[in-house]
Amino acid sequence: MAAPNLANLIERDGSGVYQRLMARALEPLDVKVESAFYPYRRALQMFEQSRVDCLLSLTDVVRRRVGSDAIVYSYPLGRFSFHIFTLAENPPVESLEALEGRVVGSIKGHELYLGPITEGDMQMESVRSEAQAVRMLKMGRLDALIAALPDIRPHLDRLSYAPDRPLLESYDRINCHDTAKNRAFVQALSRELRDLKEKGVYQEVMGALYMPFKDPR
């Protein structure tokens, strides 16, 4: 399984909350999963080239590039939403049109999601992390930032945004090539993940990073 870096959710040392949920869900299953940590684009490339069976996250991107009929995907590990962020002392920016002519930061790799919706007259600048982006906002090197919740939640006390105006909302899932073995794996894993969600384990493990969602059966 290829795993891209998602701040606090998927970490190189395996401490991300999605990785901890996966570990809990795999406990009762007779299956061994080997995870390889890659940057966004490399993780996607590994999956597209069938060099891994599965990919953690990037479901919407995979469906767009590979095709929904070619993959099977799990019950969600969590929900995420992209928003426009500015410094806390500024009023929220509620639309992409308001960013025309501005310098706007985005986390490296997020362009895979944001590309189709950020084609206006704005200067997009790629940054390594949410922490770096917030520092650049403070320094005046960025006018705004497009980032995802819950990834950026640890920095929210320094930021302003419009919670009811998401640019994009979706779920993080495990995506696998559609084979008999992978279908059986995804079905069993989804059953365990749904059970953990219903028992409140998602909220327990994710803490402040938890974003409630209805069961998307």
Coordinates of C-alpha atoms in Angstrom, one line a residue:
M1 CA 0.0 0.0 0.0
A2 CA 1.4 3.4 -1.0
A3 CA 0.8 6.1 1.6
P4 CA 1.3 9.8 0.8
N5 CA 2.2 12.4 3.5
L6 CA -0.9 14.0 5.0
A7 CA -0.1 16.2 8.0
N8 CA -1.1 14.4 11.2
L9 CA -3.1 11.9 9.3
I10 CA -0.4 9.8 7.5
E11 CA 3.1 10.2 8.9
R12 CA 6.4 8.6 7.9
D13 CA 6.9 7.0 11.3
G14 CA 3.4 5.5 11.2
S15 CA 2.0 7.7 13.9
G16 CA -0.7 9.4 11.8
V17 CA -4.3 9.0 13.0
Y18 CA -5.4 7.2 9.7
Q19 CA -2.5 4.7 10.2
R20 CA -3.6 4.1 13.8
L21 CA -7.2 3.5 12.7
M22 CA -5.9 1.1 10.0
A23 CA -3.9 -0.8 12.6
R24 CA -7.0 -1.2 14.7
A25 CA -9.1 -2.3 11.8
L26 CA -6.5 -4.9 10.7
E27 CA -6.2 -6.5 14.1
P28 CA -9.0 -9.1 13.6
L29 CA -8.1 -9.7 10.0
D30 CA -5.8 -12.5 8.7
V31 CA -4.0 -10.2 6.3
K32 CA -0.6 -8.5 6.3
V33 CA -0.3 -5.0 4.9
E34 CA 3.0 -3.5 4.0
S35 CA 2.9 0.3 3.7
A36 CA 5.4 2.4 1.8
F37 CA 5.6 6.2 2.4
Y38 CA 5.9 8.5 -0.6
P39 CA 5.3 12.1 -1.7
Y40 CA 1.8 12.7 -3.2
R41 CA 2.7 12.3 -6.9
R42 CA 5.1 9.4 -6.3
A43 CA 2.4 7.5 -4.4
L44 CA -0.1 8.1 -7.1
Q45 CA 2.4 7.0 -9.8
M46 CA 3.2 3.8 -7.9
F47 CA -0.5 3.0 -7.9
E48 CA -1.2 3.9 -11.5
Q49 CA 1.8 1.7 -12.6
S50 CA 0.4 -1.2 -10.5
R51 CA 3.6 -1.4 -8.4
V52 CA 1.4 -1.4 -5.3
D53 CA -2.0 -3.1 -4.7
C54 CA -3.5 -0.1 -2.9
L55 CA -3.2 3.6 -2.2
L56 CA -4.2 5.4 1.0
S57 CA -6.2 8.6 0.2
L58 CA -6.5 10.4 -3.1
T59 CA -9.7 8.6 -4.0
D60 CA -11.2 11.4 -6.1
V61 CA -7.9 11.8 -8.0
V62 CA -7.6 8.1 -8.7
R63 CA -11.2 7.8 -9.9
R64 CA -10.6 10.7 -12.3
R65 CA -7.3 9.4 -13.6
V66 CA -7.8 5.6 -13.5
G67 CA -11.6 5.3 -13.7
S68 CA -14.1 4.2 -11.1
D69 CA -14.5 0.7 -12.8
A70 CA -10.8 -0.1 -12.3
I71 CA -10.7 0.3 -8.5
V72 CA -12.5 -0.7 -5.3
Y73 CA -12.4 1.5 -2.3
S74 CA -13.1 1.2 1.4
Y75 CA -15.3 2.8 4.0
P76 CA -13.9 6.2 4.7
L77 CA -11.1 6.8 7.2
G78 CA -12.3 10.3 7.5
R79 CA -13.8 13.4 5.8
F80 CA -11.9 16.4 4.6
S81 CA -12.7 19.8 3.1
F82 CA -10.6 22.5 1.4
H83 CA -11.1 26.1 2.4
I84 CA -9.4 29.5 1.8
F85 CA -7.5 30.7 4.8
T86 CA -6.0 34.1 5.8
L87 CA -4.6 35.4 9.0
A88 CA -6.9 35.6 11.9
E89 CA -7.0 39.4 12.0
N90 CA -8.4 39.5 8.4
P91 CA -12.0 38.8 7.3
P92 CA -12.7 35.4 5.8
V93 CA -12.3 35.1 2.0
E94 CA -15.4 33.4 0.7
S95 CA -14.7 32.8 -3.0
L96 CA -11.9 32.1 -5.4
E97 CA -12.8 35.2 -7.4
A98 CA -11.7 37.3 -4.4
L99 CA -8.2 35.8 -4.9
E100 CA -7.6 37.1 -8.4
G101 CA -4.3 38.9 -8.6
R102 CA -3.2 37.5 -5.2
V103 CA -0.4 35.1 -4.3
V104 CA -2.0 32.0 -2.9
G105 CA -0.2 29.1 -1.2
S106 CA -1.1 25.4 -1.4
I107 CA 0.5 22.3 0.0
K108 CA 2.7 20.5 -2.4
G109 CA 0.7 17.6 -3.8
H110 CA -2.7 19.3 -3.2
E111 CA -2.7 20.5 -6.7
L112 CA -3.9 17.0 -7.7
Y113 CA -7.2 17.9 -6.0
L114 CA -7.2 21.7 -6.6
G115 CA -6.0 21.9 -10.2
P116 CA -9.5 21.8 -11.7
I117 CA -10.8 24.6 -9.5
T118 CA -7.8 27.0 -9.3
E119 CA -7.5 28.0 -12.9
G120 CA -8.3 31.7 -12.3
D121 CA -6.1 34.7 -12.4
M122 CA -4.1 34.0 -9.2
Q123 CA -0.5 33.1 -8.6
M124 CA -0.3 29.7 -6.9
E125 CA 2.8 29.0 -4.9
S126 CA 3.6 25.5 -3.6
V127 CA 4.7 25.1 0.0
R128 CA 6.1 22.1 1.9
S129 CA 3.8 22.0 4.8
E130 CA 0.9 23.7 6.6
A131 CA 3.3 25.1 9.2
Q132 CA 5.5 26.7 6.5
A133 CA 2.4 28.2 4.8
V134 CA 1.2 29.8 8.0
R135 CA 4.7 31.3 8.5
M136 CA 4.6 32.7 5.0
L137 CA 1.2 34.3 5.6
K138 CA 2.7 35.9 8.7
M139 CA 5.6 37.2 6.7
G140 CA 3.4 38.6 4.0
R141 CA 4.8 36.3 1.4
L142 CA 1.3 34.8 0.8
D143 CA -2.0 36.7 0.6
A144 CA -4.0 33.5 1.3
L145 CA -3.7 29.8 1.6
I146 CA -5.9 27.0 0.2
A147 CA -5.6 24.0 2.6
A148 CA -7.6 21.1 4.0
L149 CA -9.3 20.4 7.2
P150 CA -8.4 18.5 9.3
D151 CA -4.8 18.7 8.2
I152 CA -4.5 22.4 9.1
R153 CA -6.5 22.2 12.3
P154 CA -3.5 22.6 14.7
H155 CA -3.0 26.1 13.2
L156 CA -6.6 27.3 13.2
D157 CA -6.2 29.7 16.1
R158 CA -4.0 31.9 13.8
L159 CA -6.3 31.7 10.8
S160 CA -9.5 33.1 9.4
Y161 CA -11.8 31.1 7.1
A162 CA -15.5 30.6 6.1
P163 CA -16.5 27.2 7.5
D164 CA -19.7 27.2 5.4
R165 CA -17.9 27.9 2.2
P166 CA -15.8 24.8 1.3
L167 CA -14.2 24.7 -2.1
L168 CA -14.3 20.9 -2.1
E169 CA -15.4 18.2 0.3
S170 CA -14.8 14.5 0.1
Y171 CA -13.6 11.4 2.0
D172 CA -10.2 9.7 2.5
R173 CA -10.4 6.0 1.7
I174 CA -8.2 3.0 0.9
N175 CA -8.3 2.5 -2.9
C176 CA -7.2 -0.8 -4.5
H177 CA -7.0 -2.2 -8.0
D178 CA -10.1 -4.2 -8.7
T179 CA -9.0 -7.8 -8.3
A180 CA -10.7 -10.7 -6.4
K181 CA -8.1 -10.6 -3.7
N182 CA -8.4 -6.8 -3.3
R183 CA -12.2 -6.9 -3.3
A184 CA -12.2 -9.4 -0.4
F185 CA -9.7 -7.3 1.5
V186 CA -11.6 -4.0 1.0
Q187 CA -14.9 -5.7 2.0
A188 CA -13.4 -7.1 5.2
L189 CA -11.5 -3.9 6.0
S190 CA -14.6 -1.7 5.4
R191 CA -16.7 -3.9 7.8
E192 CA -14.1 -3.3 10.6
L193 CA -13.8 0.4 9.9
R194 CA -17.5 0.9 10.0
D195 CA -17.7 -1.0 13.3
L196 CA -14.9 1.2 14.7
K197 CA -16.7 4.4 13.6
E198 CA -20.0 3.2 15.1
K199 CA -18.3 2.4 18.4
G200 CA -16.8 5.9 18.6
V201 CA -13.2 4.7 18.1
Y202 CA -12.7 7.2 15.2
Q203 CA -13.4 10.1 17.5
E204 CA -11.3 8.6 20.2
V205 CA -8.2 8.1 18.0
M206 CA -8.5 11.3 16.0
G207 CA -9.4 13.6 18.8
A208 CA -9.4 17.3 17.6
L209 CA -8.7 16.1 14.0
Y210 CA -12.0 14.2 13.9
M211 CA -14.5 15.6 11.4
P212 CA -18.0 14.1 11.8
F213 CA -19.6 12.4 8.8
K214 CA -22.7 10.4 8.1
D215 CA -22.4 6.8 7.0
P216 CA -22.0 7.1 3.2
R217 CA -23.4 3.6 2.5

